[in-house]
Amino acid sequence: MTTTAVRTPVPTARGPVSSALLDVLTGPEDTPAAAYETLASAVARAVESTEDVLADEDVQLSLFLLYLLHYGPAEFVTGEREWDPELLRIRAVLEERFERELRDRVPVPDPLPQDGAELVDAMFTMTGGEEKPTLATWLARHPSEEILREFLIHRSIYTLREADPHSWGIARLRGRAKAALVEIQSDEYGGGRPERVHATIFAQSMRGVGLDDTLDHYLDLVPAPTLASMNVMSLFGLHRRLRGAIAGHLAAFEMTSSIPNKYYGRAFRKLGYGEDVTWYYDEHVEADAVHEQIAARDLAGALAQDEPALLPDILFGAAACLYVDGLMGEHMLECWREERSSLRPAEAAL
Amino acid sequence: MKNERSEDPSEDPVVITPCPNGPLLVRGDVLIAPEPGAEPQKPPRRVVALCRCNMSSIAPFCDGSHKLANFRTRPPRYNIGSPREDAGEED
Ligand code: FES
Ligand SMILES: [Fe+2]
Ligand SMILES: [Fe+2]
């Protein structure tokens, strides 16, 4: 596999849906009706027959590619596809199945909190289980070059565009919640200093361990749980209806970040890496201790208070973050404990 | 046209918010001296969290350790801004 010759290679299909989708995305700009039909029937079959949509490589890659049209750059795509009505319709079918699975499986506190203050307490209780972060503590004890590189590859799918999925939410919130979200995002985007943009600091960490920091460079290597983690954020961020969920997602993310990042930084330091690599982690120990408070109280809490109808979805979004990111972490940990790679085989990526 | 707020940003007051069971959030234009007598420095972000559990590895900033320590704050003791006599009435 060459790592530098092709900047954004065409992703490799993982089944009938992603195969038909890639045919459309890379085919003639004037898509033949037959290509849409092939795709639509593959999608219909997939949502019927999938055993676990969160672990379904074909479905998760397809969702990721459809969302990618909104983020870019996706240079392999021919023509203007972002608002292609056929593709939006297809995406809606996949999303319906994805959201249904999440709502079935993700545990939400019962009984529901009654107001903003109770919601904040519930959020701290929900995220409290993450205070002894297994993946992070394990990495700090058993760091190796290979494992840390794999870790960065998984994280690169989201972190090279860190904060972007939650920014979709800004336009959909009002008042206190909007101001809180902007206050957090402003820090994520470097507070006006481009060199401090978190995604940029992360790219520097990748280069520091010899990885390619091009967006989606490692897409073919990451398995469904990693894609599902990103897809949950895009699902929540791109639907106004789910603005409570994107707020809750960010809050849970920030509330489970400082402590694990301390261990991640320790893991890289143990192998002798310097500040160019550990800056991202050190920055998040400090920044997310601030973001945690703002996200829990001023974003999630105030939103629940100002728009009580959103309260259940704020919790759902938070719980979905913990659940799906938990699956991603468990996958990595299980593979590494069994001393095998957590990535998809490189042949599949050729 | 007249702005309600002062034109001079340095006249915007700094706001300090004690977070229950957690840090003090400090919003605004502040300098922090790492220790008495040391040169005050500009913190790296607009809002900072100051540790009050004494467990942080990056003091004076909070690093989330208060949660591991199960740090518990007392509710505010008196109405901020009201005369000092109000304090202690509940005790
Ligand atoms: S208050 Fe957060 S670490 Fe001390
Ligand atoms: Fe960040
Ligand atoms: Fe953050």
Coordinates of N, CA, C and O in Angstrom, one line a residue, chain A residues 124 127 131-133 183 186-187 193 196 198 254-259 262-263 282-283 285-287 289-294 297-298, chain B residues 17-23 25-27 43-50 55-58 61-70:
Chain A
F124 N -24.1 13.6 35.2 CA -22.8 13.3 36.0 C -22.9 11.9 36.5 O -21.8 11.2 36.5
T127 N -22.1 9.6 33.4 CA -20.8 9.6 32.9 C -19.8 9.2 33.9 O -18.6 9.0 33.7
E131 N -15.2 7.1 34.8 CA -14.1 7.8 35.5 C -12.9 6.9 35.6 O -11.8 7.3 35.8
K132 N -13.1 5.5 35.6 CA -12.0 4.6 35.5 C -11.9 4.1 34.1 O -12.4 3.0 33.8
P133 N -11.3 4.8 33.2 CA -11.4 4.5 31.8 C -10.5 3.3 31.4 O -9.3 3.4 31.5
E183 N -19.2 28.8 22.9 CA -18.1 29.0 23.8 C -17.1 27.8 23.7 O -15.9 27.9 23.7
S186 N -15.6 27.4 20.1 CA -14.5 28.4 19.9 C -13.2 27.9 20.4 O -12.2 28.1 19.7
D187 N -13.2 27.3 21.5 CA -12.0 26.7 22.1 C -11.5 25.5 21.2 O -10.3 25.3 21.0
R193 N -6.9 31.3 16.9 CA -5.5 31.0 16.5 C -5.4 29.6 15.8 O -5.6 28.6 16.4
R196 N -3.9 26.5 17.0 CA -4.4 25.8 18.2 C -5.7 25.1 17.9 O -6.3 24.6 18.8
H198 N -8.0 22.2 17.5 CA -7.7 20.9 18.0 C -7.4 19.9 16.9 O -6.6 19.0 17.0
E254 N -17.5 15.5 26.3 CA -16.6 16.3 27.1 C -16.5 15.8 28.6 O -15.4 16.0 29.2
M255 N -17.6 15.2 29.1 CA -17.6 14.8 30.5 C -16.8 13.6 30.7 O -16.5 13.2 31.9
T256 N -16.3 12.9 29.6 CA -15.6 11.7 29.8 C -14.2 11.8 29.1 O -13.7 10.9 28.5
S257 N -13.7 13.0 29.1 CA -12.5 13.3 28.3 C -11.2 13.6 29.0 O -10.2 13.0 28.8
S258 N -11.3 14.5 30.0 CA -10.1 14.9 30.7 C -9.3 13.7 31.3 O -8.1 13.7 31.1
I259 N -9.9 12.9 32.0 CA -9.2 11.8 32.7 C -8.6 10.8 31.7 O -7.4 10.5 31.8
K262 N -5.5 12.2 30.1 CA -4.3 12.1 30.9 C -3.5 10.8 30.7 O -2.3 10.8 30.6
Y263 N -4.3 9.7 30.7 CA -3.6 8.4 30.4 C -3.1 8.3 29.0 O -2.0 7.7 28.8
D282 N -2.4 16.7 26.3 CA -2.2 17.6 27.4 C -3.3 18.7 27.3 O -3.9 19.1 28.3
E283 N -3.5 19.2 26.1 CA -4.4 20.3 25.9 C -5.8 19.8 26.3 O -6.6 20.6 26.9
V285 N -6.7 17.5 28.6 CA -6.8 17.4 30.0 C -7.3 18.7 30.6 O -8.3 18.7 31.3
E286 N -6.7 19.8 30.1 CA -7.1 21.1 30.7 C -8.4 21.6 30.0 O -9.3 22.1 30.7
A287 N -8.4 21.6 28.7 CA -9.6 22.2 28.0 C -10.9 21.5 28.4 O -11.9 22.1 28.7
A289 N -11.7 19.8 31.0 CA -12.2 20.0 32.4 C -13.0 21.3 32.4 O -13.9 21.4 33.2
V290 N -12.7 22.2 31.5 CA -13.6 23.4 31.4 C -14.8 23.1 30.6 O -16.0 23.4 31.0
H291 N -14.6 22.4 29.4 CA -15.8 22.1 28.6 C -16.8 21.2 29.3 O -18.0 21.3 29.0
E292 N -16.3 20.3 30.1 CA -17.2 19.5 30.9 C -18.3 20.3 31.6 O -19.5 20.0 31.6
Q293 N -17.8 21.3 32.3 CA -18.7 22.1 33.2 C -19.7 22.9 32.3 O -20.9 23.0 32.6
I294 N -19.1 23.5 31.2 CA -20.0 24.3 30.3 C -21.0 23.4 29.6 O -22.2 23.7 29.5
R297 N -23.7 21.9 32.2 CA -24.6 22.9 32.9 C -25.2 23.9 31.9 O -26.4 24.1 31.9
D298 N -24.4 24.6 31.1 CA -24.8 25.7 30.3 C -25.4 25.2 29.0 O -26.2 25.9 28.4
Chain B
T17 N -17.6 31.4 38.5 CA -18.8 30.5 38.8 C -18.3 29.3 39.6 O -17.6 28.5 39.0
P18 N -18.7 29.1 40.8 CA -18.3 27.9 41.5 C -19.2 26.7 41.0 O -20.4 26.8 41.1
C19 N -18.6 25.7 40.5 CA -19.4 24.5 40.0 C -19.5 23.5 41.1 O -18.5 23.1 41.7
P20 N -20.7 23.1 41.4 CA -20.9 22.1 42.5 C -20.0 20.9 42.3 O -19.9 20.4 41.2
N21 N -19.3 20.5 43.4 CA -18.4 19.4 43.4 C -17.3 19.4 42.4 O -16.8 18.4 42.0
G22 N -17.0 20.7 41.9 CA -16.0 20.8 40.9 C -15.2 22.1 41.0 O -15.2 22.7 42.1
P23 N -14.7 22.5 39.9 CA -13.8 23.7 39.9 C -14.5 25.0 39.9 O -15.8 25.1 39.9
L25 N -15.2 28.1 37.6 CA -15.0 28.6 36.2 C -14.8 30.1 36.3 O -15.5 30.8 36.9
V26 N -13.7 30.5 35.5 CA -13.4 31.9 35.5 C -13.5 32.4 34.0 O -12.8 31.9 33.2
R27 N -14.5 33.3 33.8 CA -14.7 33.8 32.4 C -14.3 35.2 32.3 O -14.8 36.0 33.1
P43 N -3.8 33.1 30.6 CA -4.1 31.7 30.4 C -4.4 31.4 28.9 O -4.7 32.3 28.2
P44 N -4.3 30.1 28.5 CA -4.4 29.8 27.1 C -5.8 29.8 26.5 O -6.0 29.6 25.4
R45 N -6.8 30.0 27.4 CA -8.2 30.0 26.8 C -9.0 31.1 27.5 O -8.7 31.6 28.6
R46 N -10.2 31.4 26.9 CA -11.1 32.4 27.4 C -11.7 32.1 28.7 O -12.0 32.9 29.5
V47 N -12.0 30.8 28.9 CA -12.6 30.3 30.2 C -11.7 29.3 30.8 O -11.2 28.4 30.1
V48 N -11.3 29.5 32.0 CA -10.5 28.5 32.7 C -11.2 27.9 33.9 O -12.1 28.5 34.4
A49 N -10.8 26.7 34.3 CA -11.4 26.1 35.4 C -10.3 26.0 36.5 O -9.2 25.3 36.2
L50 N -10.5 26.6 37.6 CA -9.5 26.6 38.7 C -9.8 25.4 39.7 O -11.0 25.3 40.1
M55 N -6.4 18.2 44.0 CA -6.0 16.9 43.5 C -5.4 17.0 42.1 O -4.9 16.0 41.5
S56 N -5.5 18.2 41.5 CA -5.2 18.3 40.1 C -3.7 18.2 39.8 O -2.9 18.7 40.6
S57 N -3.3 17.5 38.7 CA -1.9 17.4 38.3 C -1.5 18.6 37.5 O -0.3 18.7 37.2
I58 N -2.4 19.5 37.2 CA -2.0 20.7 36.5 C -2.5 22.0 37.2 O -2.9 23.0 36.6
F61 N -5.0 24.8 37.5 CA -6.2 24.4 36.7 C -6.7 23.0 37.1 O -6.0 22.2 37.7
C62 N -8.0 22.8 36.8 CA -8.7 21.6 37.1 C -8.3 20.6 36.0 O -8.2 20.9 34.8
D63 N -8.1 19.3 36.4 CA -7.9 18.3 35.3 C -8.9 17.1 35.5 O -8.7 16.0 35.0
G64 N -10.0 17.4 36.2 CA -11.0 16.4 36.3 C -10.8 15.4 37.5 O -11.7 14.6 37.8
S65 N -9.7 15.6 38.2 CA -9.4 14.6 39.3 C -10.4 14.7 40.4 O -10.5 13.7 41.2
H66 N -11.1 15.8 40.5 CA -12.1 16.0 41.6 C -13.1 14.8 41.6 O -13.6 14.4 42.6
K67 N -13.3 14.3 40.4 CA -14.3 13.2 40.3 C -13.8 11.9 40.8 O -14.5 11.1 41.5
L68 N -12.5 11.6 40.6 CA -11.9 10.4 41.1 C -11.8 10.5 42.7 O -11.9 9.5 43.4
A69 N -11.6 11.8 43.1 CA -11.5 12.0 44.6 C -12.9 12.0 45.3 O -12.9 12.2 46.5
N70 N -13.9 12.0 44.5 CA -15.3 12.2 45.0 C -15.4 13.4 45.8 O -16.1 13.5 46.9

